[in-house]
Short mmCIF file of C-alpha atoms in Angstrom, two decimals:
data_model
loop_
_atom_site.label_atom_id
_atom_site.label_comp_id
_atom_site.label_asym_id
_atom_site.label_seq_id
_atom_site.Cartn_x
_atom_site.Cartn_y
_atom_site.Cartn_z
CA MET L 7 69.35 -14.88 -7.44
CA PRO L 8 69.56 -12.29 -10.12
CA PRO L 9 68.00 -8.93 -9.49
CA ALA L 10 64.62 -8.11 -10.75
CA GLY L 11 64.28 -7.68 -14.33
CA ALA L 12 67.58 -8.85 -15.28
CA ARG L 13 66.20 -11.87 -16.81
CA ARG L 14 63.63 -10.78 -18.94
CA HIS L 15 61.24 -12.44 -21.19
CA GLN L 16 61.16 -11.03 -24.49
CA ALA L 17 57.65 -9.89 -24.45
CA GLY L 18 55.94 -10.00 -27.85
CA LYS L 19 58.51 -12.66 -29.15
CA TRP L 20 56.78 -15.08 -31.21
CA ARG L 21 56.14 -18.27 -29.23
CA GLY L 22 54.39 -20.51 -31.41
CA HIS L 23 56.64 -23.26 -30.24
CA VAL L 24 57.39 -23.55 -26.88
CA PRO L 25 60.68 -25.28 -26.38
CA ASP L 26 61.46 -27.43 -23.28
CA GLU L 27 63.70 -24.88 -21.56
CA THR L 28 61.06 -22.26 -21.40
CA ARG L 29 58.45 -24.60 -19.98
CA ARG L 30 60.82 -25.13 -17.36
CA SER L 31 61.66 -21.60 -16.60
CA THR L 32 57.87 -20.70 -16.25
CA ILE L 33 58.06 -22.77 -13.03
CA ASP L 34 61.13 -20.96 -12.04
CA GLU L 35 59.33 -17.42 -12.72
CA ILE L 36 56.54 -18.55 -10.35
CA TRP L 37 59.29 -19.66 -7.83
CA ASN L 38 60.93 -16.32 -8.50
CA GLY L 39 58.05 -14.38 -8.16
CA LEU L 40 57.26 -16.08 -4.67
CA THR L 41 60.73 -14.96 -3.61
CA GLU L 42 60.68 -11.64 -5.04
CA ALA L 43 57.30 -11.17 -3.24
CA PHE L 44 58.90 -12.15 0.18
CA ARG L 45 61.85 -10.15 -0.38
CA ARG L 46 59.98 -7.18 -1.19
CA LEU L 47 57.55 -7.66 1.74
CA GLY L 48 60.50 -8.25 3.90
CA THR L 49 62.59 -5.05 3.09
CA LEU L 50 59.28 -3.12 2.79
CA ASP L 51 60.17 -1.68 -0.56
CA PRO L 52 58.66 1.69 -0.75
CA ALA L 53 57.49 1.30 -4.27
CA LEU L 54 55.64 -1.88 -3.40
CA VAL L 55 54.34 -0.28 -0.12
CA GLU L 56 53.13 2.96 -1.91
CA ILE L 57 51.37 0.68 -4.41
CA VAL L 58 49.58 -1.43 -1.43
CA LEU L 59 48.55 1.31 0.29
CA LEU L 60 46.90 3.15 -2.60
CA SER L 61 45.03 -0.10 -3.37
CA PHE L 62 43.54 -0.56 -0.14
CA ARG L 63 42.99 3.14 0.22
CA VAL L 64 41.03 3.46 -2.85
CA SER L 65 39.11 0.01 -2.53
CA GLY L 66 38.64 0.28 1.13
CA THR L 67 37.12 3.83 0.78
CA ALA L 68 34.78 2.57 -2.06
CA LEU L 69 33.80 -0.45 0.19
CA LEU L 70 33.00 1.55 3.00
CA VAL L 71 30.54 3.61 0.88
CA SER L 72 29.32 0.72 -0.40
CA VAL L 73 28.57 -0.79 2.83
CA VAL L 74 27.11 2.25 4.47
CA LEU L 75 25.00 2.53 1.60
CA GLY L 76 24.32 -0.67 0.22
CA ILE L 77 23.53 -2.69 3.53
CA PRO L 78 20.57 -0.36 4.52
CA LEU L 79 19.64 -0.48 0.80
CA GLY L 80 19.47 -4.30 0.50
CA ALA L 81 17.88 -4.38 3.89
CA ALA L 82 15.17 -2.26 3.12
CA LEU L 83 14.51 -3.96 -0.12
CA GLY L 84 14.63 -7.31 1.51
CA LEU L 85 12.27 -6.09 4.19
CA SER L 86 9.60 -3.84 2.32
CA ARG L 87 7.01 -4.46 -0.35
CA PHE L 88 6.44 -1.47 -2.72
CA VAL L 89 5.39 -0.82 -6.13
CA GLY L 90 8.90 -1.16 -8.41
CA ARG L 91 10.42 -3.31 -5.99
CA LYS L 92 10.83 -5.88 -8.87
CA LEU L 93 12.25 -3.46 -11.07
CA VAL L 94 14.98 -1.98 -8.38
CA THR L 95 16.09 -5.66 -7.81
CA ALA L 96 16.41 -6.32 -11.58
CA LEU L 97 18.67 -2.93 -11.73
CA ILE L 98 20.68 -4.06 -8.57
CA TYR L 99 21.08 -7.71 -9.94
CA THR L 100 22.06 -6.20 -13.44
CA GLY L 101 24.37 -3.89 -11.52
CA MET L 102 25.91 -7.08 -9.65
CA GLY L 103 27.28 -7.92 -13.06
CA PHE L 104 28.66 -4.68 -14.29
CA PRO L 105 31.86 -4.96 -16.57
CA PRO L 106 34.40 -2.91 -14.89
CA VAL L 107 35.67 -1.59 -18.00
CA VAL L 108 32.43 -0.48 -18.96
CA VAL L 109 31.72 1.13 -15.80
CA GLY L 110 35.07 2.78 -16.13
CA LEU L 111 34.43 4.15 -19.67
CA PHE L 112 31.30 5.71 -18.14
CA VAL L 113 32.85 7.46 -15.37
CA TYR L 114 35.62 8.51 -17.52
CA LEU L 115 33.07 10.09 -19.77
CA LEU L 116 31.27 11.71 -16.69
CA LEU L 117 34.40 13.04 -15.12
CA SER L 118 36.19 14.05 -18.12
CA GLN L 119 36.75 17.84 -18.68
CA SER L 120 33.99 18.28 -21.04
CA GLY L 121 31.80 15.70 -19.45
CA PRO L 122 28.66 16.47 -17.77
CA LEU L 123 30.17 16.09 -14.17
CA GLY L 124 33.63 17.23 -15.02
CA ARG L 125 32.31 20.68 -16.57
CA LEU L 126 30.84 21.68 -13.14
CA ASP L 127 34.34 21.98 -11.72
CA SER L 128 33.06 21.33 -8.19
CA PRO L 129 35.09 20.51 -5.66
CA LEU L 130 33.05 17.69 -4.62
CA ILE L 131 33.72 15.85 -8.03
CA PRO L 132 37.10 14.12 -8.34
CA ASP L 133 39.11 14.99 -11.41
CA LEU L 134 39.92 11.89 -13.60
CA PHE L 135 43.48 10.13 -13.29
CA THR L 136 43.16 10.77 -9.50
CA PRO L 137 42.46 8.25 -6.54
CA GLY L 138 38.95 9.91 -5.96
CA ALA L 139 37.78 8.99 -9.67
CA MET L 140 38.84 5.60 -9.05
CA VAL L 141 36.94 5.39 -5.82
CA VAL L 142 33.94 6.63 -7.78
CA ALA L 143 34.24 3.90 -10.24
CA GLN L 144 34.69 1.07 -7.72
CA ILE L 145 31.70 2.24 -5.61
CA ILE L 146 29.53 1.71 -8.73
CA LEU L 147 31.13 -1.61 -9.02
CA SER L 148 30.62 -2.90 -5.52
CA LEU L 149 27.49 -1.16 -4.30
CA PRO L 150 25.06 -3.56 -6.23
CA LEU L 151 27.05 -6.53 -4.84
CA VAL L 152 26.78 -5.19 -1.30
CA ALA L 153 23.07 -4.48 -1.68
CA GLY L 154 22.24 -7.39 -3.73
CA PHE L 155 23.69 -10.04 -1.49
CA THR L 156 22.32 -8.12 1.61
CA MET L 157 18.87 -8.09 -0.18
CA ALA L 158 19.05 -11.97 -0.90
CA ALA L 159 20.40 -12.62 2.76
CA VAL L 160 17.69 -10.59 4.53
CA LEU L 161 14.78 -12.42 2.20
CA GLY L 162 16.50 -16.05 3.11
CA VAL L 163 15.39 -15.21 6.91
CA ASP L 164 11.98 -16.83 7.99
CA PRO L 165 9.61 -14.28 7.32
CA GLU L 166 7.57 -15.13 10.31
CA LEU L 167 10.27 -14.10 12.46
CA ARG L 168 9.73 -10.27 12.08
CA GLN L 169 6.00 -10.84 13.54
CA GLN L 170 7.60 -12.95 16.27
CA VAL L 171 9.85 -10.61 17.47
CA GLN L 172 7.26 -7.82 17.21
CA SER L 173 5.01 -9.86 19.27
CA LEU L 174 7.94 -9.92 21.65
CA GLY L 175 7.70 -6.13 21.83
CA ALA L 176 10.17 -5.28 19.33
CA THR L 177 9.64 -1.89 17.58
CA ARG L 178 9.80 -1.75 13.61
CA VAL L 179 13.44 -0.70 13.81
CA GLN L 180 14.35 -3.12 16.68
CA ALA L 181 12.62 -6.02 14.28
CA ALA L 182 14.32 -5.06 11.27
CA TRP L 183 17.63 -4.91 13.05
CA THR L 184 17.01 -8.48 14.43
CA VAL L 185 16.34 -9.75 10.80
CA LEU L 186 19.57 -8.32 9.65
CA ALA L 187 21.51 -9.81 12.33
CA GLU L 188 19.79 -13.33 11.93
CA ALA L 189 21.09 -12.57 8.12
CA ARG L 190 24.48 -11.62 9.45
CA SER L 191 26.36 -14.73 7.68
CA GLY L 192 24.80 -13.37 4.25
CA VAL L 193 25.68 -9.74 4.96
CA VAL L 194 29.46 -10.55 5.55
CA VAL L 195 29.48 -12.38 2.23
CA SER L 196 28.19 -9.33 0.78
CA VAL L 197 30.86 -7.29 2.07
CA ILE L 198 33.46 -9.92 0.79
CA ALA L 199 31.87 -9.96 -2.47
CA GLY L 200 31.91 -6.19 -2.96
CA PHE L 201 35.79 -5.95 -1.52
CA GLY L 202 36.86 -9.04 -3.72
CA SER L 203 35.23 -7.43 -6.97
CA ILE L 204 37.22 -4.22 -6.49
CA ILE L 205 40.43 -5.12 -5.12
CA SER L 206 41.04 -7.29 -8.03
CA GLU L 207 39.47 -5.37 -10.70
CA VAL L 208 41.70 -3.67 -13.12
CA GLY L 209 39.37 -2.38 -16.19
CA ALA L 210 37.76 0.60 -14.30
CA VAL L 211 41.07 1.74 -12.30
CA MET L 212 42.95 1.65 -15.26
CA MET L 213 40.33 3.62 -17.34
CA VAL L 214 39.80 6.38 -14.94
CA GLY L 215 43.10 6.10 -13.20
CA GLY L 216 45.42 5.78 -15.99
CA ASN L 217 48.25 3.74 -13.98
CA ILE L 218 50.08 7.12 -13.02
CA GLU L 219 53.15 6.27 -10.80
CA HIS L 220 53.07 7.39 -7.41
CA ARG L 221 49.61 8.64 -8.08
CA THR L 222 47.22 6.04 -9.38
CA ARG L 223 49.18 2.97 -9.65
CA VAL L 224 47.41 0.38 -7.66
CA LEU L 225 48.35 -3.46 -7.52
CA THR L 226 46.24 -4.83 -10.43
CA THR L 227 47.34 -1.89 -12.77
CA ALA L 228 50.84 -2.61 -11.75
CA ILE L 229 50.59 -6.13 -12.49
CA VAL L 230 49.42 -5.29 -16.08
CA LEU L 231 52.24 -2.97 -16.49
CA GLU L 232 54.98 -5.23 -15.40
CA THR L 233 53.59 -8.09 -17.43
CA ARG L 234 53.58 -6.04 -20.39
CA LYS L 235 57.27 -4.95 -19.77
CA GLY L 236 58.22 -8.62 -19.39
CA ASN L 237 58.88 -8.13 -15.81
CA PHE L 238 57.21 -11.37 -14.69
CA ASP L 239 59.09 -11.91 -11.53
CA LEU L 240 57.81 -8.63 -10.49
CA ALA L 241 54.29 -9.39 -11.70
CA LEU L 242 54.00 -12.29 -9.93
CA ALA L 243 55.56 -10.89 -6.66
CA LEU L 244 52.69 -8.26 -7.06
CA GLY L 245 50.04 -11.04 -7.65
CA PHE L 246 50.83 -13.04 -4.73
CA ILE L 247 50.86 -9.98 -2.47
CA LEU L 248 47.45 -9.27 -4.08
CA LEU L 249 46.13 -12.75 -3.08
CA ALA L 250 47.82 -12.82 0.19
CA LEU L 251 46.25 -9.39 1.21
CA THR L 252 42.84 -10.20 0.02
CA PHE L 253 43.20 -13.61 1.61
CA LEU L 254 43.93 -11.84 4.93
CA THR L 255 41.45 -9.42 4.63
CA ASN L 256 38.55 -12.13 4.13
CA VAL L 257 40.22 -14.23 7.00
CA ALA L 258 39.59 -10.96 9.17
CA MET L 259 35.90 -10.70 7.85
CA LEU L 260 35.13 -14.12 8.15
CA TRP L 261 36.30 -13.93 12.03
CA LEU L 262 33.74 -11.22 12.45
CA GLN L 263 31.14 -13.31 10.82
CA GLY L 264 31.82 -16.34 13.02
CA ARG L 265 31.93 -14.21 16.22
CA SER L 266 28.70 -15.25 18.16
CA LEU L 267 25.81 -12.88 18.96
CA ASP L 268 25.60 -14.69 22.59
CA ARG L 269 27.03 -12.81 25.37
CA MET Q 17 -10.00 -2.45 38.02
CA SER Q 18 -12.77 -3.38 35.54
CA GLU Q 19 -13.41 -7.02 35.17
CA TRP Q 20 -12.95 -7.09 31.55
CA LEU Q 21 -9.43 -6.87 30.02
CA TYR Q 22 -10.39 -6.67 26.32
CA GLN Q 23 -13.78 -5.63 24.99
CA LEU Q 24 -14.17 -6.19 21.05
CA GLU Q 25 -16.95 -4.18 19.60
CA ASN Q 26 -18.02 -4.55 16.03
CA LEU Q 27 -14.30 -5.73 15.13
CA THR Q 28 -13.90 -6.71 11.51
CA LYS Q 29 -10.69 -7.58 9.52
CA GLU Q 30 -10.30 -7.82 5.97
CA TYR Q 31 -7.45 -8.83 3.78
CA GLY Q 32 -7.71 -7.44 0.12
CA GLY Q 33 -11.43 -6.81 0.30
CA ARG Q 34 -12.17 -10.45 1.73
CA ARG Q 35 -13.31 -10.35 5.53
CA VAL Q 36 -11.80 -12.76 7.19
CA LEU Q 37 -13.18 -11.93 10.83
CA GLN Q 38 -16.12 -9.81 11.92
CA VAL Q 39 -16.63 -10.10 15.79
CA ASP Q 40 -19.54 -8.00 17.00
CA ASN Q 41 -18.87 -8.52 20.73
CA LEU Q 42 -16.29 -10.38 22.58
CA GLN Q 43 -14.96 -9.82 26.14
CA VAL Q 44 -11.80 -11.31 27.91
CA ARG Q 45 -11.99 -11.23 31.56
CA ARG Q 46 -9.04 -10.41 33.50
CA GLY Q 47 -7.28 -13.41 34.54
CA GLU Q 48 -9.11 -16.13 32.76
CA VAL Q 49 -8.33 -18.71 30.15
CA LEU Q 50 -10.26 -18.36 27.36
CA ALA Q 51 -9.86 -20.96 24.66
CA VAL Q 52 -10.89 -19.91 20.88
CA VAL Q 53 -11.70 -23.25 19.00
CA GLY Q 54 -12.63 -23.71 15.50
CA PRO Q 55 -11.51 -25.29 12.30
CA SER Q 56 -8.54 -24.06 10.27
CA GLY Q 57 -9.20 -20.95 8.51
CA ALA Q 58 -11.99 -19.66 10.74
CA GLY Q 59 -10.01 -16.57 11.60
CA LYS Q 60 -8.57 -17.69 14.94
CA SER Q 61 -4.88 -16.58 14.29
CA THR Q 62 -6.30 -13.25 12.81
CA LEU Q 63 -7.93 -12.57 16.04
CA LEU Q 64 -4.67 -13.13 18.09
CA ARG Q 65 -2.90 -11.03 15.80
CA LEU Q 66 -5.46 -8.12 16.40
CA LEU Q 67 -5.39 -8.80 20.23
CA ASN Q 68 -1.48 -8.73 19.96
CA PHE Q 69 -1.72 -5.20 18.29
CA LEU Q 70 0.22 -6.54 15.56
CA GLU Q 71 -2.05 -5.65 12.97
CA PRO Q 72 -4.91 -2.64 13.13
CA PRO Q 73 -8.47 -3.60 12.67
CA SER Q 74 -10.07 -2.68 9.48
CA ASP Q 75 -13.15 -1.52 11.40
CA GLY Q 76 -14.51 -1.42 14.99
CA CYS Q 77 -12.54 -1.02 18.03
CA ILE Q 78 -10.61 -2.81 20.44
CA ARG Q 79 -10.77 -1.56 24.27
CA PHE Q 80 -7.92 -2.88 26.05
CA LEU Q 81 -7.49 -1.48 29.71
CA ASP Q 82 -8.14 2.39 29.22
CA LEU Q 83 -6.74 2.08 25.55
CA GLN Q 84 -8.87 2.20 22.56
CA VAL Q 85 -7.51 0.71 19.44
CA THR Q 86 -9.13 1.40 16.03
CA ALA Q 87 -8.19 1.45 12.30
CA ASP Q 88 -6.43 4.69 12.56
CA ARG Q 89 -5.13 4.55 16.38
CA PRO Q 90 -2.70 1.81 16.69
CA ALA Q 91 -1.71 0.86 20.13
CA PRO Q 92 1.05 2.85 21.64
CA LEU Q 93 4.58 0.50 22.36
CA ALA Q 94 4.07 0.59 26.11
CA TYR Q 95 0.48 -1.15 25.75
CA ARG Q 96 1.69 -3.61 22.97
CA ARG Q 97 4.31 -4.46 25.34
CA ARG Q 98 1.99 -5.82 27.94
CA VAL Q 99 0.81 -8.64 25.55
CA THR Q 100 2.87 -11.49 23.81
CA MET Q 101 2.32 -14.38 22.00
CA VAL Q 102 3.53 -17.89 21.45
CA PHE Q 103 2.95 -19.03 17.78
CA GLN Q 104 2.34 -22.47 16.60
CA ARG Q 105 5.35 -22.59 14.69
CA PRO Q 106 8.35 -21.05 16.73
CA VAL Q 107 11.04 -19.13 14.96
CA LEU Q 108 14.16 -18.53 17.25
CA LEU Q 109 16.91 -16.57 16.86
CA ASP Q 110 20.11 -17.96 15.37
CA ARG Q 111 21.53 -17.69 19.11
CA SER Q 112 21.98 -19.48 22.11
CA VAL Q 113 18.85 -20.47 24.31
CA GLY Q 114 19.69 -18.16 26.73
CA ALA Q 115 20.14 -15.32 24.36
CA ASN Q 116 16.86 -16.18 22.63
CA ILE Q 117 14.96 -16.13 26.19
CA ARG Q 118 16.74 -12.66 26.96
CA TYR Q 119 15.84 -11.07 23.81
CA GLY Q 120 12.39 -9.52 24.74
CA LEU Q 121 13.93 -7.97 27.81
CA GLN Q 122 16.83 -6.70 26.14
CA ILE Q 123 14.94 -4.76 23.39
CA ARG Q 124 13.24 -3.30 26.55
CA GLY Q 125 16.57 -2.05 27.71
CA CYS Q 126 16.52 -4.16 31.02
CA ARG Q 127 19.82 -5.48 32.43
CA ASN Q 128 20.70 -7.82 34.84
CA GLU Q 129 18.18 -10.04 33.91
CA ASP Q 130 20.13 -13.54 35.14
CA HIS Q 131 17.76 -13.86 37.92
CA GLU Q 132 14.49 -13.97 35.91
CA LEU Q 133 16.44 -16.07 33.17
CA VAL Q 134 17.28 -18.75 35.98
CA ALA Q 135 13.65 -18.91 37.25
CA VAL Q 136 12.28 -19.27 33.86
CA LEU Q 137 14.74 -21.84 32.59
CA ASP Q 138 13.76 -23.94 35.72
CA LEU Q 139 10.20 -23.50 34.77
CA VAL Q 140 10.45 -24.78 31.18
CA ARG Q 141 13.03 -27.39 32.39
CA LEU Q 142 15.71 -26.00 29.89
CA ARG Q 143 18.44 -25.23 32.43
CA ASP Q 144 20.90 -27.85 30.83
CA VAL Q 145 20.63 -26.40 27.58
CA VAL Q 146 21.00 -22.76 28.20
CA HIS Q 147 24.15 -22.29 26.32
CA GLN Q 148 23.18 -24.61 23.47
CA PRO Q 149 22.43 -22.97 20.03
CA ALA Q 150 18.78 -22.73 19.64
CA ARG Q 151 18.80 -24.44 15.96
CA THR Q 152 19.77 -27.61 17.70
CA LEU Q 153 16.90 -28.20 19.91
CA SER Q 154 13.98 -30.52 19.44
CA GLY Q 155 10.56 -29.45 18.54
CA GLY Q 156 9.38 -29.62 21.77
CA GLU Q 157 12.22 -27.84 23.41
CA ALA Q 158 12.03 -24.80 20.71
CA GLN Q 159 8.42 -24.53 21.72
CA ARG Q 160 9.44 -24.30 25.58
CA VAL Q 161 12.11 -21.79 24.63
CA ALA Q 162 9.34 -19.74 22.77
CA LEU Q 163 7.12 -20.20 25.74
CA ALA Q 164 10.03 -19.02 27.99
CA ARG Q 165 11.07 -16.06 26.24
CA ALA Q 166 7.36 -14.80 26.25
CA ILE Q 167 6.96 -15.61 30.00
CA VAL Q 168 9.93 -13.96 31.13
CA LEU Q 169 8.35 -10.66 30.15
CA ARG Q 170 5.58 -11.09 32.46
CA PRO Q 171 3.05 -9.92 30.46
CA ASP Q 172 -0.57 -9.33 31.34
CA VAL Q 173 -1.92 -11.39 28.81
CA LEU Q 174 -0.33 -14.47 26.93
CA LEU Q 175 -1.74 -15.33 23.43
CA LEU Q 176 -1.28 -18.81 22.28
CA ASP Q 177 -1.67 -20.02 18.75
CA GLU Q 178 -2.07 -23.96 18.87
CA PRO Q 179 1.13 -23.75 21.30
CA THR Q 180 1.16 -27.84 21.42
CA ALA Q 181 0.12 -28.80 17.89
CA ASN Q 182 2.56 -31.42 16.68
CA LEU Q 183 4.14 -31.87 20.10
CA ASP Q 184 4.60 -35.34 21.71
CA PRO Q 185 2.42 -36.13 24.94
CA TYR Q 186 5.25 -35.32 27.34
CA ASN Q 187 5.77 -31.92 26.02
CA VAL Q 188 1.96 -30.95 25.71
CA GLY Q 189 1.86 -32.24 29.07
CA LEU Q 190 4.72 -29.95 30.47
CA ILE Q 191 3.52 -26.78 28.44
CA GLU Q 192 0.15 -27.22 29.70
CA SER Q 193 0.81 -27.58 33.50
CA ILE Q 194 3.31 -24.43 33.06
CA LEU Q 195 0.26 -22.43 31.50
CA ARG Q 196 -1.99 -23.56 34.21
CA ASN Q 197 0.81 -22.45 36.72
CA LEU Q 198 1.15 -19.35 35.25
CA ASN Q 199 -2.47 -18.58 35.21
CA ARG Q 200 -2.90 -19.47 38.85
CA GLU Q 201 0.13 -18.00 40.54
CA PHE Q 202 0.77 -14.75 38.45
CA GLY Q 203 -2.82 -14.30 37.20
CA THR Q 204 -1.74 -13.99 33.66
CA THR Q 205 -4.60 -13.95 31.33
CA LEU Q 206 -4.59 -16.55 28.73
CA VAL Q 207 -6.05 -16.57 25.27
CA LEU Q 208 -5.52 -20.02 23.78
CA VAL Q 209 -6.42 -20.96 20.04
CA THR Q 210 -6.68 -24.44 19.40
CA HIS Q 211 -8.35 -26.92 17.09
CA ASN Q 212 -8.18 -29.54 19.88
CA VAL Q 213 -11.19 -29.56 22.12
CA PHE Q 214 -9.69 -31.60 24.53
CA GLN Q 215 -7.09 -29.22 25.44
CA ALA Q 216 -9.64 -26.50 25.50
CA ARG Q 217 -11.59 -28.39 27.85
CA ARG Q 218 -8.26 -29.11 30.19
CA LEU Q 219 -7.36 -25.68 30.43
CA ALA Q 220 -10.13 -23.02 29.60
CA ASP Q 221 -12.47 -21.17 32.03
CA ARG Q 222 -14.51 -20.21 29.14
CA VAL Q 223 -14.66 -21.39 25.51
CA ALA Q 224 -15.42 -19.55 22.29
CA LEU Q 225 -16.33 -21.04 19.01
CA LEU Q 226 -15.23 -19.55 15.87
CA LEU Q 227 -16.67 -20.24 12.43
CA GLU Q 228 -15.98 -18.41 9.26
CA GLY Q 229 -14.70 -15.47 11.26
CA ARG Q 230 -17.58 -15.19 13.49
CA ILE Q 231 -18.30 -15.95 17.00
CA VAL Q 232 -20.90 -18.51 17.53
CA GLU Q 233 -21.07 -19.17 20.83
CA VAL Q 234 -19.12 -18.08 23.95
CA ALA Q 235 -19.87 -20.02 27.00
CA ASP Q 236 -18.01 -21.32 30.43
CA VAL Q 237 -16.32 -24.51 29.73
CA GLU Q 238 -18.87 -26.96 31.26
CA ALA Q 239 -21.84 -25.21 29.53
CA PHE Q 240 -20.00 -25.08 26.31
CA PHE Q 241 -19.41 -28.75 26.28
CA GLN Q 242 -22.31 -29.96 28.05
CA ALA Q 243 -25.09 -27.94 27.07
CA PRO Q 244 -24.16 -26.01 24.16
CA GLN Q 245 -26.78 -23.53 22.91
CA ASP Q 246 -25.86 -23.33 19.18
CA PRO Q 247 -26.33 -26.50 17.10
CA ARG Q 248 -23.09 -26.02 15.33
CA THR Q 249 -21.40 -25.92 18.76
CA ALA Q 250 -23.02 -29.03 19.51
CA ALA Q 251 -21.60 -30.61 16.45
CA PHE Q 252 -18.27 -29.09 16.77
CA VAL Q 253 -18.02 -30.52 20.29
CA ARG Q 254 -19.10 -34.15 19.00
CA GLY Q 255 -16.32 -33.89 16.50
CA GLU Q 256 -18.50 -33.65 13.45
CA MET Q 257 -18.02 -31.36 10.65
CA VAL Q 258 -19.66 -28.00 11.17
CA TYR Q 259 -18.81 -26.06 7.67
#
């Protein structure tokens, strides 16, 4: 088979009328993309490995922070009644639908040299066009999803349960923990939703990361770039790899969900 | 050891300014079966929640053993764990039957609870379903799991909130006989809330009638049913509307 990129589409060429050969070659592209994906995976292509690792490092770190903050936040919102709870809930639900590109713009402005946070020059605040900046943007995207779905899952647990386990001698913390354990299917969904939203997201990482080779290039931004360059084989290969890795990650999380709490 | 396990004095409970319970004086004797009867909405469940220390009283005092519980002095965990309740509608954990019954022991940090588990499973006749998910049980079986998870803790006091409402005669009979044995063999004090006067008559040593949050009459079971002092008790015993 021809080397990658040898058979380029002429991106930008006028395509008002699509001849039959081109249609057939679209099927070929998909096929080539698949084989290319396997070839690159099989040979552990260093450029690919770098991109995959950075994708998972950025989205993994953002997810970890979102889970550590979002699950307790969602559980607290689901379990407690306080003035302003409705407002906080509405804010979280709004956050669940944040457009990544707008979050990217927002973080861009915050972190840029003249922005309110960038100006502080603090070592705790990441610079623009670094993986740290991408992590910040992705936390903003996934935290509301994790917190929102966790809250919904906790609210779905029979409200009588808490009183009944307290009657059996559970402390407040034990009772809250038990309710969260009962909501575990929904909590796993919250993690999967949070992960899915950021591993597949391109707007924010492109905006604050800049898709710099060897530094901030992740799977999604690489796909955009290769598509623009007309490297459909490679773009598709990256797409398949992204899908496959996301699938495997979700299978792993579902395996955790399916594990019983019985001893 | 005193004869009284609980002493309620000028106890009131309000929700949002609405008084749902006002008990001037009520005692629960050690080792007795006290049935609290009354129409729905009389405050029976509220009374049980207070006896279980799940909620503080709005005013007044609950003496339990050497403890005094008031509005701003809640029961410490160690006392709270000597009392447990079986609810009308059991909410079981989405785990196996065995894990449900072990729950109370686990949160107390008990290990090697298998011996107790087996004994309790035999008592409630659920040995065959110990590994089954609790959500697959029938209503009667679920209530027996709820009873088992409470009994396994060997509480001083077992509170029962309409434990056999909506159950079939087989399960009612089984649960009543378990309760009777528990009371006789282990001396567990039972406070049974029911609107079923026949059940109160079958199980109780003493019966209290609660009406609109107030105790109308407390008497030994025979006196309560044969020679009620209050006309409202007499009407309730005859099955007439008393409110």
